[in-house]
Amino acid sequence: MNTFILSTLLLLGAATANAKTIVAYFSHSGNTRAVAEQIQKSVGGDIFEIKTVVPYSKDYNTAVEVAKKEQQANARPELSTKVSNMEQYDTLFLGYPNWWGTIPMPLFTFLESYDFAGKVIVPFCTHGGSALGRSEDDIAKLAPKAKLLNGLAIRGGSANNAQKDITAWLKKIGILK
Ligand SMILES: Cc1cc2nc3c(=O)[nH]c(=O)nc-3n(C[C@H](O)[C@H](O)[C@H](O)COP(=O)(O)O)c2cc1C
């Protein structure tokens, strides 16, 4: 084998070895966090919590009203956490609760904050009945140059006991063998 081919193969090997996964999630009451932690256990990589500068009220009805107003205003709530080097990741698992039929507005802020061209985005959500809603369409619009895999929807009440569904989904979308 000549030196050129050998060094190309070595470089390709290094690129594959360096490919990294990040599980980024936003969670108001902990359900999505529970699912994110189970996914990270299965796929490895880093885990990252998307947080807002102004936290949402712990009171459910207040949070629901604030979130509705933010959606109507197409708001971009400021985030207090930042992924320091997004370039190192090739796969982003993105977790969120379904809020008013789609991703919470802080996820709009998050998706507009980085360049996802060429990356794989894998959505997952927890919900109270609307499953993924319009969220996959909205993610596709916000990260048009990423490759979007089919998302997972887990009912909030099942979030702590979702490993079986998670494993089946990861196999279906080709992440796990
Ligand atoms: C502001 C707000 C809006 C919500 N809107 C919906 C909705 O449109 N459809 C739905 O199925 N569940 C809705 N829910 C329920 C959450 O999606 C569900 O409880 C989820 O598991 C919460 O995840 P978390 O614990 O990670 O915050 C809403 C909850 C909140 C707080």
PDB file of N, CA and C in Angstrom, residues 53-150:
ATOM      1  N   VAL A  53     -32.412  32.002  30.801  1.00  0.00           N
ATOM      2  CA  VAL A  53     -31.995  33.002  31.795  1.00  0.00           C
ATOM      3  C   VAL A  53     -33.142  33.209  32.789  1.00  0.00           C
ATOM      4  N   VAL A  54     -34.341  33.379  32.256  1.00  0.00           N
ATOM      5  CA  VAL A  54     -35.520  33.530  33.120  1.00  0.00           C
ATOM      6  C   VAL A  54     -36.210  32.168  33.207  1.00  0.00           C
ATOM      7  N   PRO A  55     -36.179  31.539  34.394  1.00  0.00           N
ATOM      8  CA  PRO A  55     -36.801  30.214  34.489  1.00  0.00           C
ATOM      9  C   PRO A  55     -38.324  30.292  34.388  1.00  0.00           C
ATOM     10  N   TYR A  56     -38.936  29.231  33.917  1.00  0.00           N
ATOM     11  CA  TYR A  56     -40.396  29.165  33.861  1.00  0.00           C
ATOM     12  C   TYR A  56     -40.931  28.820  35.246  1.00  0.00           C
ATOM     13  N   SER A  57     -42.097  29.387  35.564  1.00  0.00           N
ATOM     14  CA  SER A  57     -42.704  29.158  36.871  1.00  0.00           C
ATOM     15  C   SER A  57     -42.903  27.659  37.114  1.00  0.00           C
ATOM     16  N   LYS A  58     -42.709  27.257  38.365  1.00  0.00           N
ATOM     17  CA  LYS A  58     -42.958  25.849  38.713  1.00  0.00           C
ATOM     18  C   LYS A  58     -44.461  25.562  38.696  1.00  0.00           C
ATOM     19  N   ASP A  59     -45.255  26.610  38.794  1.00  0.00           N
ATOM     20  CA  ASP A  59     -46.707  26.445  38.737  1.00  0.00           C
ATOM     21  C   ASP A  59     -47.116  26.148  37.285  1.00  0.00           C
ATOM     22  N   TYR A  60     -47.742  24.989  37.086  1.00  0.00           N
ATOM     23  CA  TYR A  60     -48.042  24.499  35.733  1.00  0.00           C
ATOM     24  C   TYR A  60     -48.853  25.512  34.924  1.00  0.00           C
ATOM     25  N   ASN A  61     -49.944  26.011  35.511  1.00  0.00           N
ATOM     26  CA  ASN A  61     -50.827  26.900  34.751  1.00  0.00           C
ATOM     27  C   ASN A  61     -50.135  28.203  34.365  1.00  0.00           C
ATOM     28  N   THR A  62     -49.300  28.713  35.271  1.00  0.00           N
ATOM     29  CA  THR A  62     -48.545  29.937  34.952  1.00  0.00           C
ATOM     30  C   THR A  62     -47.592  29.665  33.791  1.00  0.00           C
ATOM     31  N   ALA A  63     -46.866  28.537  33.850  1.00  0.00           N
ATOM     32  CA  ALA A  63     -45.916  28.192  32.783  1.00  0.00           C
ATOM     33  C   ALA A  63     -46.662  28.043  31.448  1.00  0.00           C
ATOM     34  N   VAL A  64     -47.828  27.425  31.505  1.00  0.00           N
ATOM     35  CA  VAL A  64     -48.623  27.227  30.284  1.00  0.00           C
ATOM     36  C   VAL A  64     -49.004  28.572  29.658  1.00  0.00           C
ATOM     37  N   GLU A  65     -49.415  29.517  30.493  1.00  0.00           N
ATOM     38  CA  GLU A  65     -49.811  30.845  29.983  1.00  0.00           C
ATOM     39  C   GLU A  65     -48.617  31.603  29.415  1.00  0.00           C
ATOM     40  N   VAL A  66     -47.494  31.582  30.144  1.00  0.00           N
ATOM     41  CA  VAL A  66     -46.284  32.286  29.683  1.00  0.00           C
ATOM     42  C   VAL A  66     -45.842  31.695  28.339  1.00  0.00           C
ATOM     43  N   ALA A  67     -45.833  30.362  28.268  1.00  0.00           N
ATOM     44  CA  ALA A  67     -45.381  29.695  27.039  1.00  0.00           C
ATOM     45  C   ALA A  67     -46.303  30.020  25.862  1.00  0.00           C
ATOM     46  N   LYS A  68     -47.593  30.138  26.142  1.00  0.00           N
ATOM     47  CA  LYS A  68     -48.544  30.479  25.077  1.00  0.00           C
ATOM     48  C   LYS A  68     -48.260  31.886  24.539  1.00  0.00           C
ATOM     49  N   LYS A  69     -48.039  32.810  25.466  1.00  0.00           N
ATOM     50  CA  LYS A  69     -47.749  34.196  25.046  1.00  0.00           C
ATOM     51  C   LYS A  69     -46.447  34.243  24.244  1.00  0.00           C
ATOM     52  N   GLU A  70     -45.442  33.481  24.694  1.00  0.00           N
ATOM     53  CA  GLU A  70     -44.165  33.468  23.969  1.00  0.00           C
ATOM     54  C   GLU A  70     -44.333  32.924  22.556  1.00  0.00           C
ATOM     55  N   GLN A  71     -45.167  31.902  22.423  1.00  0.00           N
ATOM     56  CA  GLN A  71     -45.373  31.332  21.089  1.00  0.00           C
ATOM     57  C   GLN A  71     -46.098  32.337  20.192  1.00  0.00           C
ATOM     58  N   GLN A  72     -47.126  33.002  20.761  1.00  0.00           N
ATOM     59  CA  GLN A  72     -47.875  33.987  19.969  1.00  0.00           C
ATOM     60  C   GLN A  72     -46.974  35.132  19.530  1.00  0.00           C
ATOM     61  N   ALA A  73     -45.993  35.479  20.377  1.00  0.00           N
ATOM     62  CA  ALA A  73     -45.094  36.596  20.069  1.00  0.00           C
ATOM     63  C   ALA A  73     -43.883  36.138  19.251  1.00  0.00           C
ATOM     64  N   ASN A  74     -43.804  34.842  18.939  1.00  0.00           N
ATOM     65  CA  ASN A  74     -42.626  34.278  18.260  1.00  0.00           C
ATOM     66  C   ASN A  74     -41.338  34.701  18.986  1.00  0.00           C
ATOM     67  N   ALA A  75     -41.366  34.580  20.304  1.00  0.00           N
ATOM     68  CA  ALA A  75     -40.260  35.063  21.152  1.00  0.00           C
ATOM     69  C   ALA A  75     -39.033  34.150  21.040  1.00  0.00           C
ATOM     70  N   ARG A  76     -37.890  34.692  21.403  1.00  0.00           N
ATOM     71  CA  ARG A  76     -36.648  33.918  21.481  1.00  0.00           C
ATOM     72  C   ARG A  76     -36.074  34.104  22.893  1.00  0.00           C
ATOM     73  N   PRO A  77     -36.568  33.333  23.873  1.00  0.00           N
ATOM     74  CA  PRO A  77     -36.084  33.476  25.247  1.00  0.00           C
ATOM     75  C   PRO A  77     -34.559  33.263  25.305  1.00  0.00           C
ATOM     76  N   GLU A  78     -33.900  34.129  26.070  1.00  0.00           N
ATOM     77  CA  GLU A  78     -32.437  34.061  26.153  1.00  0.00           C
ATOM     78  C   GLU A  78     -32.009  32.812  26.921  1.00  0.00           C
ATOM     79  N   LEU A  79     -30.944  32.176  26.455  1.00  0.00           N
ATOM     80  CA  LEU A  79     -30.449  30.962  27.102  1.00  0.00           C
ATOM     81  C   LEU A  79     -29.279  31.275  28.022  1.00  0.00           C
ATOM     82  N   SER A  80     -29.176  30.519  29.114  1.00  0.00           N
ATOM     83  CA  SER A  80     -28.074  30.736  30.061  1.00  0.00           C
ATOM     84  C   SER A  80     -26.984  29.683  29.917  1.00  0.00           C
ATOM     85  N   THR A  81     -27.201  28.671  29.068  1.00  0.00           N
ATOM     86  CA  THR A  81     -26.161  27.658  28.854  1.00  0.00           C
ATOM     87  C   THR A  81     -25.829  27.602  27.369  1.00  0.00           C
ATOM     88  N   LYS A  82     -24.552  27.276  27.077  1.00  0.00           N
ATOM     89  CA  LYS A  82     -24.094  27.263  25.685  1.00  0.00           C
ATOM     90  C   LYS A  82     -23.173  26.057  25.464  1.00  0.00           C
ATOM     91  N   VAL A  83     -23.346  25.370  24.353  1.00  0.00           N
ATOM     92  CA  VAL A  83     -22.435  24.285  23.988  1.00  0.00           C
ATOM     93  C   VAL A  83     -21.132  24.938  23.547  1.00  0.00           C
ATOM     94  N   SER A  84     -20.018  24.610  24.224  1.00  0.00           N
ATOM     95  CA  SER A  84     -18.790  25.380  23.989  1.00  0.00           C
ATOM     96  C   SER A  84     -18.186  25.090  22.612  1.00  0.00           C
ATOM     97  N   ASN A  85     -18.323  23.878  22.090  1.00  0.00           N
ATOM     98  CA  ASN A  85     -17.709  23.581  20.811  1.00  0.00           C
ATOM     99  C   ASN A  85     -18.602  22.626  20.019  1.00  0.00           C
ATOM    100  N   MET A  86     -19.607  23.186  19.388  1.00  0.00           N
ATOM    101  CA  MET A  86     -20.581  22.356  18.658  1.00  0.00           C
ATOM    102  C   MET A  86     -19.916  21.626  17.490  1.00  0.00           C
ATOM    103  N   GLU A  87     -18.799  22.184  16.971  1.00  0.00           N
ATOM    104  CA  GLU A  87     -18.147  21.586  15.785  1.00  0.00           C
ATOM    105  C   GLU A  87     -17.709  20.147  16.043  1.00  0.00           C
ATOM    106  N   GLN A  88     -17.418  19.807  17.304  1.00  0.00           N
ATOM    107  CA  GLN A  88     -16.879  18.467  17.580  1.00  0.00           C
ATOM    108  C   GLN A  88     -17.948  17.364  17.481  1.00  0.00           C
ATOM    109  N   TYR A  89     -19.209  17.763  17.395  1.00  0.00           N
ATOM    110  CA  TYR A  89     -20.271  16.753  17.384  1.00  0.00           C
ATOM    111  C   TYR A  89     -20.801  16.537  15.972  1.00  0.00           C
ATOM    112  N   ASP A  90     -21.055  15.270  15.634  1.00  0.00           N
ATOM    113  CA  ASP A  90     -21.707  15.010  14.347  1.00  0.00           C
ATOM    114  C   ASP A  90     -23.162  14.580  14.528  1.00  0.00           C
ATOM    115  N   THR A  91     -23.534  14.198  15.737  1.00  0.00           N
ATOM    116  CA  THR A  91     -24.911  13.762  15.996  1.00  0.00           C
ATOM    117  C   THR A  91     -25.455  14.469  17.228  1.00  0.00           C
ATOM    118  N   LEU A  92     -26.616  15.097  17.055  1.00  0.00           N
ATOM    119  CA  LEU A  92     -27.265  15.809  18.152  1.00  0.00           C
ATOM    120  C   LEU A  92     -28.614  15.163  18.440  1.00  0.00           C
ATOM    121  N   PHE A  93     -28.743  14.553  19.610  1.00  0.00           N
ATOM    122  CA  PHE A  93     -30.069  14.158  20.089  1.00  0.00           C
ATOM    123  C   PHE A  93     -30.659  15.404  20.736  1.00  0.00           C
ATOM    124  N   LEU A  94     -31.894  15.747  20.354  1.00  0.00           N
ATOM    125  CA  LEU A  94     -32.490  16.988  20.837  1.00  0.00           C
ATOM    126  C   LEU A  94     -33.817  16.688  21.535  1.00  0.00           C
ATOM    127  N   GLY A  95     -33.856  16.924  22.847  1.00  0.00           N
ATOM    128  CA  GLY A  95     -35.024  16.558  23.638  1.00  0.00           C
ATOM    129  C   GLY A  95     -35.772  17.766  24.189  1.00  0.00           C
ATOM    130  N   TYR A  96     -37.096  17.644  24.265  1.00  0.00           N
ATOM    131  CA  TYR A  96     -37.935  18.773  24.702  1.00  0.00           C
ATOM    132  C   TYR A  96     -39.314  18.250  25.079  1.00  0.00           C
ATOM    133  N   PRO A  97     -40.023  18.985  25.930  1.00  0.00           N
ATOM    134  CA  PRO A  97     -41.439  18.678  26.135  1.00  0.00           C
ATOM    135  C   PRO A  97     -42.235  19.295  24.985  1.00  0.00           C
ATOM    136  N   ASN A  98     -43.307  18.643  24.580  1.00  0.00           N
ATOM    137  CA  ASN A  98     -44.216  19.267  23.618  1.00  0.00           C
ATOM    138  C   ASN A  98     -44.900  20.431  24.339  1.00  0.00           C
ATOM    139  N   TRP A  99     -44.702  21.636  23.836  1.00  0.00           N
ATOM    140  CA  TRP A  99     -45.368  22.818  24.402  1.00  0.00           C
ATOM    141  C   TRP A  99     -46.244  23.423  23.306  1.00  0.00           C
ATOM    142  N   TRP A 100     -47.519  23.424  23.547  1.00  0.00           N
ATOM    143  CA  TRP A 100     -48.460  24.012  22.581  1.00  0.00           C
ATOM    144  C   TRP A 100     -48.242  23.458  21.178  1.00  0.00           C
ATOM    145  N   GLY A 101     -48.057  22.149  21.127  1.00  0.00           N
ATOM    146  CA  GLY A 101     -48.023  21.485  19.825  1.00  0.00           C
ATOM    147  C   GLY A 101     -46.675  21.407  19.150  1.00  0.00           C
ATOM    148  N   THR A 102     -45.654  22.011  19.741  1.00  0.00           N
ATOM    149  CA  THR A 102     -44.344  21.988  19.068  1.00  0.00           C
ATOM    150  C   THR A 102     -43.206  22.167  20.094  1.00  0.00           C
ATOM    151  N   ILE A 103     -42.008  22.500  19.607  1.00  0.00           N
ATOM    152  CA  ILE A 103     -40.886  22.749  20.518  1.00  0.00           C
ATOM    153  C   ILE A 103     -41.131  24.025  21.324  1.00  0.00           C
ATOM    154  N   PRO A 104     -40.683  24.046  22.585  1.00  0.00           N
ATOM    155  CA  PRO A 104     -40.749  25.287  23.366  1.00  0.00           C
ATOM    156  C   PRO A 104     -39.910  26.383  22.686  1.00  0.00           C
ATOM    157  N   MET A 105     -40.280  27.639  22.889  1.00  0.00           N
ATOM    158  CA  MET A 105     -39.563  28.728  22.212  1.00  0.00           C
ATOM    159  C   MET A 105     -38.062  28.753  22.524  1.00  0.00           C
ATOM    160  N   PRO A 106     -37.609  28.351  23.712  1.00  0.00           N
ATOM    161  CA  PRO A 106     -36.147  28.293  23.939  1.00  0.00           C
ATOM    162  C   PRO A 106     -35.425  27.357  22.955  1.00  0.00           C
ATOM    163  N   LEU A 107     -36.137  26.378  22.398  1.00  0.00           N
ATOM    164  CA  LEU A 107     -35.529  25.498  21.401  1.00  0.00           C
ATOM    165  C   LEU A 107     -35.342  26.235  20.075  1.00  0.00           C
ATOM    166  N   PHE A 108     -36.226  27.199  19.790  1.00  0.00           N
ATOM    167  CA  PHE A 108     -36.025  28.052  18.602  1.00  0.00           C
ATOM    168  C   PHE A 108     -34.715  28.833  18.801  1.00  0.00           C
ATOM    169  N   THR A 109     -34.551  29.394  20.004  1.00  0.00           N
ATOM    170  CA  THR A 109     -33.302  30.128  20.287  1.00  0.00           C
ATOM    171  C   THR A 109     -32.103  29.205  20.096  1.00  0.00           C
ATOM    172  N   PHE A 110     -32.190  28.007  20.667  1.00  0.00           N
ATOM    173  CA  PHE A 110     -31.069  27.053  20.601  1.00  0.00           C
ATOM    174  C   PHE A 110     -30.722  26.715  19.155  1.00  0.00           C
ATOM    175  N   LEU A 111     -31.746  26.375  18.371  1.00  0.00           N
ATOM    176  CA  LEU A 111     -31.482  25.925  16.997  1.00  0.00           C
ATOM    177  C   LEU A 111     -30.951  27.054  16.117  1.00  0.00           C
ATOM    178  N   GLU A 112     -31.278  28.300  16.479  1.00  0.00           N
ATOM    179  CA  GLU A 112     -30.746  29.438  15.699  1.00  0.00           C
ATOM    180  C   GLU A 112     -29.355  29.849  16.156  1.00  0.00           C
ATOM    181  N   SER A 113     -28.849  29.221  17.221  1.00  0.00           N
ATOM    182  CA  SER A 113     -27.565  29.650  17.796  1.00  0.00           C
ATOM    183  C   SER A 113     -26.355  28.918  17.223  1.00  0.00           C
ATOM    184  N   TYR A 114     -26.585  27.855  16.449  1.00  0.00           N
ATOM    185  CA  TYR A 114     -25.464  27.039  15.958  1.00  0.00           C
ATOM    186  C   TYR A 114     -25.677  26.706  14.489  1.00  0.00           C
ATOM    187  N   ASP A 115     -24.574  26.256  13.858  1.00  0.00           N
ATOM    188  CA  ASP A 115     -24.657  25.788  12.471  1.00  0.00           C
ATOM    189  C   ASP A 115     -24.735  24.261  12.484  1.00  0.00           C
ATOM    190  N   PHE A 116     -25.856  23.729  12.038  1.00  0.00           N
ATOM    191  CA  PHE A 116     -26.039  22.276  12.069  1.00  0.00           C
ATOM    192  C   PHE A 116     -25.843  21.631  10.700  1.00  0.00           C
ATOM    193  N   ALA A 117     -25.282  22.374   9.756  1.00  0.00           N
ATOM    194  CA  ALA A 117     -25.088  21.829   8.405  1.00  0.00           C
ATOM    195  C   ALA A 117     -24.266  20.542   8.477  1.00  0.00           C
ATOM    196  N   GLY A 118     -24.780  19.496   7.838  1.00  0.00           N
ATOM    197  CA  GLY A 118     -24.042  18.233   7.764  1.00  0.00           C
ATOM    198  C   GLY A 118     -24.174  17.363   9.007  1.00  0.00           C
ATOM    199  N   LYS A 119     -24.830  17.881  10.056  1.00  0.00           N
ATOM    200  CA  LYS A 119     -24.985  17.074  11.279  1.00  0.00           C
ATOM    201  C   LYS A 119     -26.294  16.276  11.219  1.00  0.00           C
ATOM    202  N   VAL A 120     -26.341  15.240  12.049  1.00  0.00           N
ATOM    203  CA  VAL A 120     -27.567  14.448  12.182  1.00  0.00           C
ATOM    204  C   VAL A 120     -28.286  14.929  13.432  1.00  0.00           C
ATOM    205  N   ILE A 121     -29.576  15.264  13.297  1.00  0.00           N
ATOM    206  CA  ILE A 121     -30.378  15.663  14.464  1.00  0.00           C
ATOM    207  C   ILE A 121     -31.423  14.580  14.716  1.00  0.00           C
ATOM    208  N   VAL A 122     -31.489  14.147  15.977  1.00  0.00           N
ATOM    209  CA  VAL A 122     -32.412  13.065  16.360  1.00  0.00           C
ATOM    210  C   VAL A 122     -33.347  13.602  17.449  1.00  0.00           C
ATOM    211  N   PRO A 123     -34.589  13.964  17.083  1.00  0.00           N
ATOM    212  CA  PRO A 123     -35.491  14.578  18.059  1.00  0.00           C
ATOM    213  C   PRO A 123     -36.155  13.552  18.985  1.00  0.00           C
ATOM    214  N   PHE A 124     -36.393  13.960  20.210  1.00  0.00           N
ATOM    215  CA  PHE A 124     -37.239  13.154  21.099  1.00  0.00           C
ATOM    216  C   PHE A 124     -38.003  14.104  22.008  1.00  0.00           C
ATOM    217  N   CYS A 125     -39.233  13.711  22.340  1.00  0.00           N
ATOM    218  CA  CYS A 125     -40.025  14.594  23.189  1.00  0.00           C
ATOM    219  C   CYS A 125     -40.794  13.806  24.239  1.00  0.00           C
ATOM    220  N   THR A 126     -41.217  14.492  25.271  1.00  0.00           N
ATOM    221  CA  THR A 126     -42.238  13.947  26.167  1.00  0.00           C
ATOM    222  C   THR A 126     -43.455  14.853  26.020  1.00  0.00           C
ATOM    223  N   HIS A 127     -44.626  14.292  26.356  1.00  0.00           N
ATOM    224  CA  HIS A 127     -45.856  15.016  26.020  1.00  0.00           C
ATOM    225  C   HIS A 127     -47.013  14.517  26.869  1.00  0.00           C
ATOM    226  N   GLY A 128     -48.145  15.243  26.772  1.00  0.00           N
ATOM    227  CA  GLY A 128     -49.346  14.851  27.502  1.00  0.00           C
ATOM    228  C   GLY A 128     -50.416  14.276  26.595  1.00  0.00           C
ATOM    229  N   GLY A 129     -50.088  13.947  25.357  1.00  0.00           N
ATOM    230  CA  GLY A 129     -51.069  13.365  24.445  1.00  0.00           C
ATOM    231  C   GLY A 129     -50.844  13.739  22.988  1.00  0.00           C
ATOM    232  N   SER A 130     -50.125  14.843  22.719  1.00  0.00           N
ATOM    233  CA  SER A 130     -49.960  15.293  21.325  1.00  0.00           C
ATOM    234  C   SER A 130     -48.714  14.747  20.654  1.00  0.00           C
ATOM    235  N   ALA A 131     -48.007  13.844  21.324  1.00  0.00           N
ATOM    236  CA  ALA A 131     -46.793  13.243  20.754  1.00  0.00           C
ATOM    237  C   ALA A 131     -45.840  14.333  20.215  1.00  0.00           C
ATOM    238  N   LEU A 132     -45.292  14.152  19.010  1.00  0.00           N
ATOM    239  CA  LEU A 132     -44.296  15.111  18.502  1.00  0.00           C
ATOM    240  C   LEU A 132     -44.945  16.368  17.924  1.00  0.00           C
ATOM    241  N   GLY A 133     -46.273  16.314  17.672  1.00  0.00           N
ATOM    242  CA  GLY A 133     -46.955  17.494  17.125  1.00  0.00           C
ATOM    243  C   GLY A 133     -46.278  17.992  15.859  1.00  0.00           C
ATOM    244  N   ARG A 134     -46.076  19.319  15.803  1.00  0.00           N
ATOM    245  CA  ARG A 134     -45.417  19.934  14.631  1.00  0.00           C
ATOM    246  C   ARG A 134     -43.915  20.068  14.823  1.00  0.00           C
ATOM    247  N   SER A 135     -43.393  19.478  15.900  1.00  0.00           N
ATOM    248  CA  SER A 135     -42.009  19.788  16.281  1.00  0.00           C
ATOM    249  C   SER A 135     -40.977  19.391  15.227  1.00  0.00           C
ATOM    250  N   GLU A 136     -41.180  18.235  14.585  1.00  0.00           N
ATOM    251  CA  GLU A 136     -40.163  17.823  13.598  1.00  0.00           C
ATOM    252  C   GLU A 136     -40.122  18.797  12.416  1.00  0.00           C
ATOM    253  N   ASP A 137     -41.296  19.269  11.987  1.00  0.00           N
ATOM    254  CA  ASP A 137     -41.333  20.254  10.889  1.00  0.00           C
ATOM    255  C   ASP A 137     -40.616  21.539  11.289  1.00  0.00           C
ATOM    256  N   ASP A 138     -40.857  21.980  12.529  1.00  0.00           N
ATOM    257  CA  ASP A 138     -40.217  23.226  12.974  1.00  0.00           C
ATOM    258  C   ASP A 138     -38.701  23.066  13.089  1.00  0.00           C
ATOM    259  N   ILE A 139     -38.257  21.899  13.570  1.00  0.00           N
ATOM    260  CA  ILE A 139     -36.804  21.661  13.658  1.00  0.00           C
ATOM    261  C   ILE A 139     -36.196  21.664  12.252  1.00  0.00           C
ATOM    262  N   ALA A 140     -36.890  21.004  11.317  1.00  0.00           N
ATOM    263  CA  ALA A 140     -36.375  20.953   9.934  1.00  0.00           C
ATOM    264  C   ALA A 140     -36.241  22.355   9.337  1.00  0.00           C
ATOM    265  N   LYS A 141     -37.201  23.237   9.656  1.00  0.00           N
ATOM    266  CA  LYS A 141     -37.132  24.614   9.143  1.00  0.00           C
ATOM    267  C   LYS A 141     -35.974  25.381   9.764  1.00  0.00           C
ATOM    268  N   LEU A 142     -35.709  25.103  11.055  1.00  0.00           N
ATOM    269  CA  LEU A 142     -34.666  25.850  11.762  1.00  0.00           C
ATOM    270  C   LEU A 142     -33.259  25.310  11.477  1.00  0.00           C
ATOM    271  N   ALA A 143     -33.168  24.046  11.051  1.00  0.00           N
ATOM    272  CA  ALA A 143     -31.855  23.459  10.743  1.00  0.00           C
ATOM    273  C   ALA A 143     -31.958  22.769   9.388  1.00  0.00           C
ATOM    274  N   PRO A 144     -32.149  23.566   8.314  1.00  0.00           N
ATOM    275  CA  PRO A 144     -32.473  22.982   7.010  1.00  0.00           C
ATOM    276  C   PRO A 144     -31.347  22.139   6.415  1.00  0.00           C
ATOM    277  N   LYS A 145     -30.124  22.354   6.868  1.00  0.00           N
ATOM    278  CA  LYS A 145     -29.002  21.609   6.264  1.00  0.00           C
ATOM    279  C   LYS A 145     -28.587  20.403   7.103  1.00  0.00           C
ATOM    280  N   ALA A 146     -29.361  20.111   8.150  1.00  0.00           N
ATOM    281  CA  ALA A 146     -29.075  18.914   8.956  1.00  0.00           C
ATOM    282  C   ALA A 146     -29.881  17.752   8.407  1.00  0.00           C
ATOM    283  N   LYS A 147     -29.436  16.543   8.756  1.00  0.00           N
ATOM    284  CA  LYS A 147     -30.231  15.357   8.410  1.00  0.00           C
ATOM    285  C   LYS A 147     -31.059  14.990   9.639  1.00  0.00           C
ATOM    286  N   LEU A 148     -32.380  14.963   9.464  1.00  0.00           N
ATOM    287  CA  LEU A 148     -33.271  14.711  10.592  1.00  0.00           C
ATOM    288  C   LEU A 148     -33.714  13.253  10.589  1.00  0.00           C
ATOM    289  N   LEU A 149     -33.504  12.561  11.693  1.00  0.00           N
ATOM    290  CA  LEU A 149     -34.006  11.188  11.809  1.00  0.00           C
ATOM    291  C   LEU A 149     -35.388  11.208  12.460  1.00  0.00           C
ATOM    292  N   ASN A 150     -36.122  10.094  12.343  1.00  0.00           N
ATOM    293  CA  ASN A 150     -37.471  10.018  12.929  1.00  0.00           C
ATOM    294  C   ASN A 150     -37.415  10.117  14.445  1.00  0.00           C
TER     295      ASN A 150
END
